[in-house]
C-alpha cells in the first residue's frame, strides 16, 4: 500500500487523506508525499505558517485556504483541539488550544476508499532522537480493514484501522437491536473480543435485518428501594432487569425504627382499590414484565424518606441520593371494571417485539432508534470515565454487561457492547445523555464527557466482509427524528394514547465525519513506515496529552464541471446528523418563528418532565441558482406526548455562498443574543451533489488559533444526504431527482 501524495492544508498545515492500495510491488510501503513549498525543520511539531492574505476571501477572489474554489474541489476540513499536556504544534501555536478548520483538496478516491486511516499532520521536521518525520497519521497502513473471512486486519507494525477502533465506540443501532455478529458470546473462550464482521445492518431491500433486543434480562429499571438503597450509602439507585416488575414499597407499617429509610413510590399512579379487590393494586401504571423486551416509554420514578413513625417526608425525590436518574419502563395501565370486581388493561405500551412484528410496524416505531433505548447506548460508565477497566463493584448491573469480569475488574476487550449510537437524548425528566462535552457553570468551561478514542459516522465508519469483498456497513448516520405510537388503547390498537420519538437511521455512501483523538507528540509516535511517515496512537478524549481532531471528508467530491452542470433552477434540502461540542441542548423554544417562540422554562401544562427530545440533526437548504445555503443544527422535541406534533429547537443557524463544490459562510448559536460569526464550511459529494459534509468552528480563519472549551467556544462536523428536491428536471424527466 501507499501513503500517497497527501494534502497540505496551508492554514495549519494538517491534512485529511487516506492510505491506499497500489498495483506495484512496493504496495506495502508508504510513498513520499509532495514536499511542502516552504519546508521548515524543527523538533517541536512546528507546522508551516499560514498565508494570512489568503486564508479568507474578503475581496471576492474565491481563494480560500490557498485554494481557488472556482478551479479546485474540496474534500473536507480538519480542526484540532489540543490538551494542556500535548506538545503538538507548540512552535506555531504556543498557547492556544484550538485551530481553525482549513479546507482540504486532495481526492481520496484512488488512495483508500475504505478510509482505514486519517492523516492529521503534514510537516518537515525532526524528532529529538534525530528521526525525520514528514506526516503523522492515525489508523492502519493497510487499505483493507478486514480479512476475507471478516476478521479485523491490521497493517504494518500492528497498526489498527479506523474501523476496528470505531467498532468499540460507535453503533447506530446500539441497545435497540441484538448485538452485531462481531460480538463474541458471553461465556465463550473469546468473550469480549471482536469477532468476524460478516453481516450488514440491512437486508437486500434496505430493511434492518437484525432483531430487536427482546430479552428483558438485558434491560433495566433503576429505582430507590427500602431494601436496595441504604441511607448509609446515600440512597443509591437499585437496578433490576425488566423481568422483575417495579412495585412501590409498602408504607403501611412504618415503625419508629424505620426513620431515614427510603420508600419507592413508583409506579407513580399506583393506588389501592377497596374490597373485593383489596389484594390488588390499581388502577394505575404498571412497569413492564420484560417478556417482549424494552418498551417505548420510560417514566421517571420517585421515592420518599421516612421521617417518623407512619410518616414520610412531604416532598418527593426524583433522583437517587447521589443525583442519578431513577426510572422504570412502562407496561400496561389497568383499571377496575365498572362493577369494581376485576382489573382490566385500559392502555398498553408498545414493546420492541410488538413494533418489529406488527404488519404496520412503522406506525409503532419499527426501524427507528427510540428515545427509550437503554441509557448505556447513549453513554455509559466507560465512555464517561474514559477507561477500558472499572472495578466491577463500582458498576451497576447495566454497565456490568458491557464488559467481561476478570478478577473483580470489568474490562472492555474490543467488542461493541459499550458502543454508543451518537445521539443526544434530552427531556423526560431525566438527565441529558450522549453529549461530547458538558458545561461546568462553576468554572465557566465545557468539560470532556464522551471520552472515547473515536466517534466516526458515515462512509466506512464500520465494515463487513461478504463474498470475499470488504463493504461499508449501512445505517451509519441519521436524517432526523419522527414520532411514533408508543401507547395505545387496550381495546383498539388503532387509537393512540401516547407518542414517542425515534431517530431515523440513514446511510451516507460518500461522506465520513466525526472525531479521532490521538497523541500527536513526535516522540510518542510509531516510526518505521516508509519515507518517514509516523503513526500516532489513539487516546481517549480526556487524555491530557491528547489532541481531539474533528473532521469531515469524503470520496467522489462533486467536480467543478458537475456543479456547473446542475440546472440553475434547482433547489434541494439535505438532512443529516452532527457531532457537536460546546452546545447547550436544553430546550430553548427556538422554533424559528419569533411570534411563537417559547420561553426557556417552557414545559407542557402540569409537568416539567413530559417533553422529550433527540438530536443533533442538520437541515441544509440549498439553492444552486442563487448559490446560497441556509440551514440549522437542531433537536427534535415532542413537547406534549399526547399529541403527534414535533417542534424543531434550533441550536445553530448557518448560511454560506457556494463556489465550485464548496460552501463558505458563517454560523451562529441560535439560542443566544448576538452573532457568533463562527466559520461554516461545507463540500458537496457525488456527480449530482447527492451528499454534503460540513463543519462549524468558533475559531475564525483570520485568527487561525484560539481558545477551546470556554463559554463561547464551540464547533462540530456533520454529514447529510439529499432528500426533498424541487424545480429540478431529474434524469427520469419527471421532476424527480434520484441518486
XYZ file of C-alpha atoms in Angstrom:
739
model
C 0.000 0.000 0.000
C 0.957 3.628 -0.232
C 0.514 6.735 1.754
C 0.222 8.735 -1.436
C 0.673 12.446 -2.113
C -1.339 13.625 0.853
C -2.853 17.071 1.065
C -1.151 20.024 2.675
C -3.582 22.380 4.325
C -1.749 25.689 4.341
C -3.714 27.238 7.153
C -2.500 24.969 9.929
C -0.554 22.501 7.837
C -2.690 19.495 8.562
C -4.281 17.225 6.007
C -7.044 14.694 5.696
C -6.289 11.803 3.409
C -6.016 8.058 3.483
C -3.762 5.158 2.771
C -4.464 3.421 -0.498
C -3.716 0.330 -2.481
C -1.312 0.096 -5.383
C -0.567 -2.320 -8.171
C 3.194 -2.042 -7.886
C 5.403 -4.453 -5.978
C 6.075 -1.849 -3.307
C 2.446 -1.718 -2.294
C 3.182 -2.376 1.373
C 5.441 0.632 1.725
C 4.417 4.239 2.211
C 5.281 6.647 -0.555
C 6.708 10.148 -0.184
C 4.102 12.894 -0.047
C 4.646 16.048 -2.009
C 7.144 18.261 -0.267
C 5.737 21.450 1.250
C 6.591 24.529 -0.757
C 8.467 26.051 2.157
C 9.686 23.270 4.476
C 10.776 24.187 7.985
C 12.588 21.661 10.122
C 12.188 21.609 13.880
C 11.677 19.138 16.683
C 8.567 20.623 18.207
C 5.768 19.706 15.801
C 6.158 23.031 14.074
C 3.797 23.269 11.124
C 4.058 25.501 8.062
C 2.854 29.037 8.617
C -0.368 30.171 7.018
C -0.543 32.771 4.304
C -2.588 35.331 6.184
C -3.533 37.158 2.981
C -5.362 34.183 1.540
C -6.958 32.388 4.478
C -10.271 34.162 3.903
C -11.937 35.736 0.894
C -12.680 39.371 1.806
C -12.088 40.668 -1.722
C -14.189 38.138 -3.576
C -11.247 36.415 -5.235
C -12.724 32.968 -4.453
C -9.383 31.960 -2.931
C -9.863 30.384 0.488
C -7.194 28.488 2.416
C -4.910 28.998 -0.598
C -7.361 27.221 -2.888
C -9.063 28.794 -5.882
C -12.543 27.405 -5.333
C -13.505 28.088 -8.941
C -10.894 25.558 -10.049
C -10.422 23.091 -7.159
C -12.978 20.831 -5.476
C -12.575 20.436 -1.738
C -12.915 17.154 0.147
C -13.134 18.164 3.803
C -11.877 20.176 6.753
C -9.910 19.315 9.882
C -9.730 21.105 13.232
C -7.695 20.197 16.282
C -8.352 20.815 19.965
C -5.125 20.327 21.906
C -4.805 19.272 25.536
C -2.605 21.029 28.058
C -0.088 18.205 28.194
C 0.315 17.893 24.428
C 3.330 19.400 22.657
C 1.704 19.242 19.239
C 2.179 22.384 17.097
C 3.656 24.383 20.001
C 6.108 26.262 17.787
C 3.427 27.843 15.611
C 0.800 27.918 18.329
C 2.419 28.011 21.778
C -0.625 28.810 23.913
C -4.000 28.492 22.189
C -5.768 25.151 22.391
C -7.744 25.092 19.162
C -7.123 25.607 15.464
C -9.310 26.851 12.651
C -10.763 24.409 10.089
C -8.837 24.613 6.795
C -10.326 23.278 3.596
C -8.596 20.236 2.132
C -8.386 19.476 -1.540
C -6.714 16.171 -2.418
C -9.107 13.482 -3.637
C -9.408 10.289 -1.629
C -10.877 8.153 -4.421
C -7.682 6.453 -5.556
C -5.837 6.447 -2.240
C -8.044 4.453 0.069
C -11.805 4.447 -0.496
C -12.226 2.303 2.640
C -10.806 5.174 4.728
C -8.775 2.943 7.043
C -6.684 5.853 8.287
C -6.600 9.616 8.511
C -3.617 11.938 8.103
C -3.600 14.503 10.891
C -0.407 16.498 10.328
C 1.912 17.305 7.421
C 5.307 18.816 8.105
C 9.042 18.528 7.564
C 10.614 18.215 10.993
C 12.948 16.104 13.098
C 12.323 14.278 16.366
C 14.565 14.636 19.373
C 16.114 11.256 18.522
C 17.086 12.540 15.079
C 14.307 10.712 13.217
C 12.837 12.868 10.417
C 9.052 12.992 10.094
C 7.015 14.052 7.085
C 3.473 13.142 8.105
C 1.543 11.785 11.077
C -1.432 9.516 10.581
C -3.853 7.540 12.733
C -5.240 4.167 11.757
C -3.897 1.350 9.636
C -1.343 1.326 6.841
C -3.431 -1.405 5.208
C -6.140 -0.197 2.794
C -8.421 -3.103 3.742
C -9.731 -3.195 7.333
C -10.874 -6.832 7.130
C -9.620 -10.192 6.012
C -11.762 -12.053 3.504
C -13.378 -14.039 6.340
C -14.426 -10.880 8.203
C -11.700 -10.809 10.841
C -10.141 -7.437 11.536
C -6.894 -6.981 9.641
C -4.036 -4.876 10.946
C -1.442 -3.040 8.918
C 2.323 -2.731 9.239
C 3.739 -2.620 12.761
C 0.395 -3.597 14.268
C -1.484 -0.551 13.018
C -5.230 -0.720 13.733
C -7.760 0.576 11.202
C -10.236 3.326 11.995
C -12.988 0.737 11.535
C -11.571 -1.607 14.176
C -11.093 1.236 16.648
C -14.503 2.726 15.918
C -16.183 -0.693 16.269
C -15.629 -0.377 20.032
C -17.155 3.081 20.160
C -19.981 3.621 17.654
C -23.031 1.603 16.642
C -26.053 3.494 15.327
C -28.286 0.584 16.394
C -26.672 0.144 19.825
C -29.013 -1.027 22.573
C -32.038 -1.286 20.299
C -31.133 -4.476 18.492
C -29.280 -7.706 19.052
C -25.520 -7.202 19.151
C -23.713 -7.226 15.817
C -22.280 -10.575 14.766
C -18.818 -9.314 15.673
C -19.631 -9.516 19.380
C -18.486 -12.834 20.810
C -20.838 -14.684 23.109
C -20.739 -14.314 26.876
C -19.027 -17.341 28.391
C -17.140 -18.281 25.238
C -13.325 -18.518 25.294
C -13.184 -15.366 23.159
C -15.708 -13.393 25.201
C -15.022 -9.688 24.961
C -13.051 -9.876 21.729
C -14.172 -8.577 18.364
C -15.298 -11.436 16.156
C -15.863 -11.701 12.419
C -17.600 -8.831 10.657
C -19.776 -10.606 8.099
C -23.236 -9.041 8.367
C -24.583 -5.714 7.190
C -27.201 -3.792 9.187
C -29.752 -4.104 6.380
C -31.031 -6.776 4.039
C -31.206 -6.621 0.255
C -34.328 -4.453 0.486
C -32.735 -1.938 2.832
C -34.682 -3.043 5.914
C -32.923 -3.539 9.238
C -32.043 -7.222 9.338
C -31.085 -7.544 12.983
C -33.689 -8.476 15.552
C -34.733 -6.025 18.271
C -33.458 -6.795 21.730
C -36.374 -8.678 23.276
C -34.506 -10.153 26.231
C -35.906 -8.348 29.260
C -32.996 -9.569 31.370
C -30.618 -7.264 29.459
C -32.570 -4.038 30.028
C -33.024 -2.452 33.436
C -35.190 -0.298 35.644
C -33.458 1.875 38.232
C -35.265 2.918 41.415
C -34.579 3.704 45.062
C -35.976 0.992 47.337
C -36.174 0.193 51.029
C -34.060 -2.943 50.692
C -31.648 -1.830 47.990
C -30.865 1.794 48.822
C -29.470 2.185 52.349
C -29.160 5.609 53.927
C -25.553 4.867 54.843
C -24.667 4.710 51.156
C -26.620 7.874 50.342
C -29.650 6.121 48.882
C -28.184 4.773 45.621
C -30.469 3.603 42.849
C -31.002 -0.136 42.586
C -31.032 -1.792 39.157
C -33.289 -4.709 38.333
C -33.957 -6.246 34.944
C -37.324 -5.822 33.278
C -38.470 -9.332 34.141
C -38.797 -8.173 37.765
C -41.549 -5.528 37.577
C -41.211 -2.495 39.818
C -43.679 -2.083 42.657
C -43.936 0.626 45.319
C -42.661 -0.197 48.778
C -45.223 -0.972 51.477
C -45.659 2.148 53.596
C -48.460 0.831 55.817
C -46.264 -0.233 58.719
C -43.525 2.395 59.041
C -42.123 1.962 62.533
C -40.151 4.410 64.636
C -37.005 2.458 63.856
C -37.584 2.915 60.151
C -36.658 6.594 60.274
C -34.482 7.612 57.288
C -35.404 4.520 55.292
C -36.159 5.055 51.602
C -39.539 4.095 50.149
C -40.130 3.690 46.438
C -43.307 5.465 45.331
C -43.361 4.161 41.753
C -45.138 3.412 39.509
C -46.422 6.915 40.026
C -50.142 6.333 39.528
C -50.404 3.196 41.654
C -53.303 3.207 44.123
C -55.232 0.749 46.279
C -58.691 -0.492 45.418
C -61.240 -1.248 48.111
C -62.822 -4.698 48.577
C -63.349 -7.011 46.790
C -60.024 -6.238 45.073
C -58.140 -5.117 48.150
C -55.316 -7.592 47.447
C -54.648 -5.967 44.077
C -53.045 -2.653 43.236
C -54.710 -0.376 40.710
C -55.908 1.397 38.775
C -52.654 2.762 37.548
C -49.483 2.324 35.585
C -47.507 -0.886 35.905
C -43.915 -1.484 34.893
C -43.358 -3.939 32.061
C -42.763 -7.619 32.739
C -39.998 -7.660 30.124
C -41.386 -10.629 28.204
C -41.145 -8.678 24.939
C -38.101 -6.610 25.812
C -37.972 -2.895 26.448
C -40.932 -0.606 25.824
C -41.368 2.748 24.121
C -41.979 4.738 27.316
C -39.697 5.400 30.265
C -41.330 7.011 33.302
C -39.322 8.860 35.948
C -39.518 7.167 39.340
C -39.902 8.815 42.747
C -39.161 7.987 46.363
C -39.636 9.419 49.847
C -37.773 9.138 53.101
C -39.393 8.090 56.391
C -39.114 10.888 58.947
C -41.145 9.394 61.793
C -43.431 6.500 62.655
C -46.031 6.086 59.880
C -44.807 9.335 58.341
C -42.952 10.116 55.106
C -41.433 13.418 54.065
C -43.877 15.617 52.189
C -41.854 16.174 49.030
C -40.847 13.505 46.541
C -37.341 12.812 45.274
C -36.892 12.419 41.530
C -33.196 11.403 41.681
C -31.410 8.962 43.933
C -29.323 10.292 46.815
C -26.314 10.638 44.522
C -28.191 12.676 41.932
C -28.601 9.829 39.443
C -31.697 9.173 37.341
C -34.360 6.799 38.603
C -36.913 5.388 36.193
C -38.859 2.366 35.015
C -40.115 1.082 31.676
C -43.864 1.416 31.478
C -46.041 -1.622 30.808
C -49.812 -1.783 30.872
C -52.217 0.583 32.612
C -55.072 -1.146 34.430
C -58.335 -0.037 35.988
C -61.226 -1.723 37.730
C -64.148 -2.682 35.574
C -67.484 -0.957 36.019
C -68.519 -3.482 38.665
C -65.362 -2.941 40.661
C -64.609 -6.644 40.864
C -61.936 -7.072 38.228
C -58.867 -5.269 36.928
C -58.722 -4.729 33.189
C -55.997 -3.280 30.930
C -57.035 0.067 29.530
C -53.770 1.038 27.796
C -50.789 -0.930 26.507
C -47.270 0.317 25.902
C -45.595 -0.645 22.635
C -42.825 -3.205 23.077
C -39.831 -3.855 20.867
C -41.300 -7.151 19.712
C -44.729 -5.663 19.005
C -43.261 -2.943 16.777
C -40.974 -5.321 14.932
C -43.604 -7.963 14.168
C -46.687 -5.805 13.561
C -47.836 -5.603 9.936
C -47.921 -1.817 10.318
C -44.760 -1.719 12.383
C -43.546 1.667 11.163
C -46.522 3.258 12.933
C -45.196 1.786 16.167
C -41.552 2.720 15.705
C -40.145 -0.143 13.645
C -36.859 0.840 12.037
C -36.243 3.772 14.379
C -33.800 4.307 17.225
C -36.118 5.049 20.127
C -35.799 7.754 22.752
C -36.336 4.927 25.264
C -33.295 2.973 24.068
C -31.375 1.766 27.174
C -29.232 4.556 28.623
C -25.934 2.726 28.083
C -26.476 3.082 24.319
C -26.230 6.885 24.617
C -23.408 6.926 27.151
C -22.116 4.623 29.851
C -19.553 4.428 32.633
C -16.783 3.544 30.204
C -17.474 6.489 27.904
C -17.833 8.881 30.840
C -14.714 7.788 32.715
C -12.603 7.270 29.619
C -11.245 3.857 30.512
C -11.415 0.198 29.497
C -11.209 -1.108 33.075
C -13.515 -0.422 36.022
C -13.850 -2.268 39.319
C -16.907 -4.479 38.941
C -18.273 -3.432 42.334
C -18.289 0.180 41.114
C -20.653 -0.660 38.265
C -24.405 -1.053 38.200
C -25.913 -4.152 36.631
C -26.465 -2.473 33.256
C -22.842 -1.377 32.911
C -21.510 -4.716 34.125
C -22.947 -6.313 30.978
C -20.754 -4.128 28.762
C -17.525 -5.948 29.589
C -16.060 -9.141 30.959
C -15.329 -9.566 34.660
C -11.718 -10.513 35.319
C -10.825 -10.938 38.989
C -13.176 -8.174 40.086
C -12.369 -5.834 37.207
C -14.815 -5.395 34.339
C -12.810 -4.973 31.152
C -13.634 -3.971 27.602
C -11.828 -6.294 25.205
C -12.609 -4.778 21.821
C -16.173 -5.817 21.093
C -19.026 -3.353 20.673
C -21.075 -3.867 23.820
C -20.033 -0.436 25.132
C -20.527 1.285 21.755
C -22.936 4.217 21.674
C -25.301 5.496 18.997
C -24.158 9.115 18.591
C -27.489 10.683 19.547
C -28.192 13.266 22.233
C -31.216 12.386 24.386
C -32.923 15.185 26.289
C -36.000 15.641 28.480
C -38.424 13.194 30.003
C -37.415 14.315 33.487
C -34.084 12.503 33.076
C -30.501 13.604 32.529
C -29.281 14.603 29.085
C -27.253 11.780 27.546
C -24.780 11.483 24.684
C -23.126 14.920 24.648
C -19.482 15.369 23.649
C -18.983 17.990 26.356
C -20.903 19.232 29.379
C -20.845 22.761 30.751
C -19.493 23.342 34.261
C -21.158 26.524 35.492
C -18.694 26.822 38.371
C -15.684 27.057 36.062
C -17.404 28.520 33.016
C -15.862 25.780 30.894
C -17.080 22.944 28.743
C -15.653 19.704 30.079
C -14.928 16.358 28.442
C -17.836 13.994 28.715
C -17.884 11.401 25.932
C -14.355 10.131 26.413
C -13.893 7.623 23.624
C -10.979 7.378 21.208
C -13.213 7.822 18.163
C -16.736 8.870 17.217
C -16.883 8.349 13.469
C -20.032 8.265 11.334
C -20.810 7.965 7.649
C -18.926 6.150 4.922
C -16.959 3.147 6.173
C -17.472 4.036 9.817
C -17.638 0.233 10.134
C -17.052 -2.558 7.617
C -18.139 -6.123 6.895
C -16.962 -8.821 4.508
C -19.180 -10.612 2.009
C -18.183 -12.723 -0.988
C -14.530 -12.070 -0.160
C -15.127 -8.344 -0.539
C -14.984 -5.667 2.139
C -18.007 -3.378 2.177
C -19.191 -0.495 4.305
C -21.839 -1.080 6.955
C -25.157 0.588 6.177
C -27.076 2.809 8.594
C -24.147 4.960 9.600
C -25.895 8.243 10.381
C -29.333 9.833 10.903
C -31.610 12.033 8.817
C -33.690 13.364 11.710
C -36.395 12.098 14.051
C -40.128 11.435 13.894
C -42.940 10.445 16.192
C -44.481 7.009 16.519
C -47.264 5.453 18.558
C -45.822 4.475 21.939
C -49.041 3.518 23.744
C -52.489 2.524 22.530
C -55.977 1.745 23.763
C -56.064 -1.834 25.050
C -59.333 -2.427 23.208
C -58.360 -0.647 19.990
C -54.720 -0.642 18.934
C -55.507 1.901 16.222
C -56.290 4.511 18.864
C -53.069 6.082 20.078
C -52.932 7.333 23.657
C -49.292 8.465 23.744
C -46.471 9.085 21.276
C -42.705 8.954 21.467
C -39.693 9.933 19.348
C -37.343 7.846 17.267
C -34.314 8.816 15.195
C -34.284 7.782 11.533
C -31.105 5.878 10.609
C -29.717 6.530 7.145
C -26.692 5.609 5.053
C -24.084 8.014 3.739
C -22.156 6.427 0.878
C -19.605 9.189 0.310
C -19.202 11.386 3.403
C -17.463 10.461 6.646
C -17.349 12.767 9.687
C -16.581 12.721 13.385
C -13.710 12.839 15.856
C -10.488 10.923 16.378
C -8.331 11.549 19.453
C -4.603 10.858 19.340
C -1.259 11.523 20.959
C 0.440 13.656 18.297
C 3.659 14.318 20.215
C 6.567 13.441 17.952
C 8.410 11.339 20.484
C 5.270 9.251 21.129
C 4.708 8.262 17.501
C 5.456 4.918 15.869
C 8.172 5.276 13.240
C 9.345 2.645 10.775
C 6.997 3.483 7.931
C 8.446 4.249 4.541
C 9.559 7.796 3.723
C 9.341 8.978 7.320
C 5.628 8.582 7.886
C 4.756 8.196 11.552
C 1.680 6.633 13.156
C 0.114 8.305 16.189
C -1.703 6.157 18.738
C -5.341 6.582 19.675
C -6.005 8.035 23.123
C -9.242 8.741 24.913
C -10.743 12.193 24.700
C -9.899 13.098 28.287
C -6.193 12.231 27.933
C -4.116 15.246 28.986
C -1.541 14.549 26.298
C -4.062 14.054 23.525
C -5.421 16.046 20.605
C -9.064 15.873 19.502
C -9.393 16.074 15.720
C -12.819 16.983 14.310
C -13.204 16.368 10.594
C -15.410 15.707 7.638
C -14.133 14.164 4.421
C -15.444 12.158 1.512
C -14.939 10.377 -1.762
C -16.388 11.358 -5.146
C -16.250 15.078 -4.452
C -18.507 16.879 -6.910
C -16.275 18.318 -9.623
C -16.355 21.926 -10.785
C -17.836 20.752 -14.083
C -20.502 18.644 -12.369
C -21.531 21.566 -10.174
C -21.785 23.808 -13.224
C -23.979 21.230 -14.971
C -26.648 21.337 -12.260
C -29.671 23.265 -13.581
C -29.822 26.842 -12.337
C -33.413 26.399 -11.156
C -32.527 23.529 -8.853
C -33.016 23.642 -5.104
C -32.756 20.839 -2.591
C -32.911 20.029 1.103
C -30.215 17.977 2.825
C -30.892 16.126 6.077
C -28.280 14.677 8.384
C -26.638 14.350 11.767
C -23.962 16.394 13.515
C -21.360 15.690 16.176
C -21.237 18.953 18.140
C -19.323 20.268 21.141
C -19.911 23.362 23.271
C -23.664 23.349 22.584
C -26.466 23.736 25.141
C -29.030 21.047 24.331
C -31.722 22.130 26.777
C -34.979 23.309 25.230
C -34.810 26.953 24.153
C -38.009 27.435 22.222
C -36.026 28.468 19.159
C -38.716 27.458 16.702
C -37.672 29.924 14.016
C -40.943 31.849 14.389
C -40.319 34.645 16.873
C -44.017 35.134 17.352
C -44.329 31.565 18.550
C -41.031 31.048 20.345
C -41.427 29.508 23.745
C -39.738 30.699 26.935
C -36.725 28.792 28.217
C -38.696 27.389 31.126
C -41.437 26.015 28.879
C -42.925 22.627 29.641
C -46.318 21.114 28.854
C -49.048 22.087 31.290
C -48.910 20.135 34.513
C -45.453 18.670 34.070
C -41.834 19.621 33.525
C -40.959 16.040 32.703
C -43.126 15.084 29.748
C -41.331 16.744 26.851
C -38.654 14.594 25.199
C -36.044 15.422 22.566
C -33.449 13.832 20.280
C -30.555 15.380 18.324
C -28.272 16.700 16.976
C -29.670 16.869 13.457
C -28.928 19.050 10.433
C -31.124 20.559 7.753
C -29.461 22.472 4.913
C -31.498 24.215 2.220
C -29.533 24.706 -0.977
C -30.352 26.899 -3.964
C -27.972 26.088 -6.779
C -29.305 29.005 -8.812
C -28.516 31.747 -6.305
C -25.522 29.777 -4.968
C -26.731 30.093 -1.379
C -27.040 27.670 1.535
C -29.048 28.219 4.715
C -29.826 25.787 7.479
C -29.840 24.722 11.091
C -28.447 22.269 13.572
C -31.411 21.362 15.737
C -33.009 18.967 18.179
C -36.437 17.466 17.560
C -38.793 17.754 20.531
C -42.076 16.083 21.336
C -43.316 18.614 23.875
C -46.681 17.002 24.520
C -46.533 13.203 24.087
C -50.320 13.004 23.856
C -50.122 14.837 20.517
C -48.394 13.776 17.327
C -46.664 17.136 16.888
C -42.924 17.834 16.969
C -41.020 21.066 17.476
C -37.665 21.868 15.925
C -35.492 23.597 18.539
C -32.738 25.431 16.685
C -29.254 25.250 18.157
C -27.155 26.669 15.318
C -28.199 28.574 12.224
C -25.808 28.855 9.304
C -25.547 30.397 5.859
C -22.979 30.421 3.108
C -22.086 31.020 -0.516
C -21.407 28.200 -2.988
C -18.279 28.425 -5.117
C -17.463 25.313 -7.090
C -18.361 22.396 -4.809
C -17.519 24.384 -1.678
C -19.603 26.439 0.731
C -18.008 29.151 2.869
C -20.055 31.196 5.303
C -20.904 31.847 8.928
C -22.743 30.162 11.785
C -24.351 31.373 14.991
C -25.794 29.729 18.079
C -29.491 30.421 17.662
C -30.367 30.413 21.345
C -28.094 33.313 22.368
C -28.321 37.019 21.651
C -25.784 38.479 19.260
C -23.924 36.786 16.428
C -21.025 34.372 16.965
C -19.929 34.850 13.353
C -18.358 31.403 13.584
C -16.956 29.769 10.463
C -19.129 27.449 8.384
C -17.590 25.372 5.593
C -19.017 22.520 3.557
C -18.428 20.450 0.428
C -20.690 18.550 -1.960
C -20.096 14.943 -2.978
C -21.484 12.831 -5.807
C -21.865 13.532 -9.511
C -25.098 15.406 -8.782
C -24.195 16.728 -5.326
C -26.117 13.938 -3.583
C -24.336 14.370 -0.230
C -22.867 17.166 1.833
C -20.256 17.257 4.570
C -19.631 20.321 6.687
C -18.059 21.889 9.756
C -18.621 24.712 12.237
C -15.877 26.366 14.238
C -15.859 29.331 16.605
C -12.158 29.720 15.740
C -12.170 32.071 12.776
C -9.881 31.683 9.780
C -8.398 35.116 10.376
C -7.427 34.141 13.932
C -6.033 30.726 12.937
C -5.866 29.682 16.628
C -7.966 30.407 19.690
C -9.184 29.009 22.992
C -11.159 25.803 23.409
C -13.997 24.690 25.664
C -14.631 28.142 27.115
C -18.159 29.514 27.423
C -18.225 30.728 23.823
C -16.048 28.043 22.227
C -17.988 25.594 20.112
C -17.949 23.650 16.897
C -18.831 20.426 15.172
C -18.986 18.423 11.971
C -21.812 16.816 10.025
C -22.830 14.620 7.135
C -26.097 14.967 5.226
C -27.846 13.477 2.234
C -30.202 14.910 -0.278
C -33.866 14.446 0.487
C -36.509 16.739 -0.897
C -35.775 18.279 -4.276
C -37.904 20.670 -6.285
C -37.750 22.642 -9.549
C -35.193 20.222 -10.927
C -35.621 18.165 -14.071
C -34.081 14.885 -12.969
C -32.754 12.066 -15.095
C -36.177 10.459 -15.355
C -37.682 13.599 -16.868
C -40.412 13.731 -14.251
C -39.065 16.330 -11.825
C -37.915 13.528 -9.560
C -34.309 13.731 -8.515
C -32.737 10.445 -7.515
C -29.240 9.205 -6.806
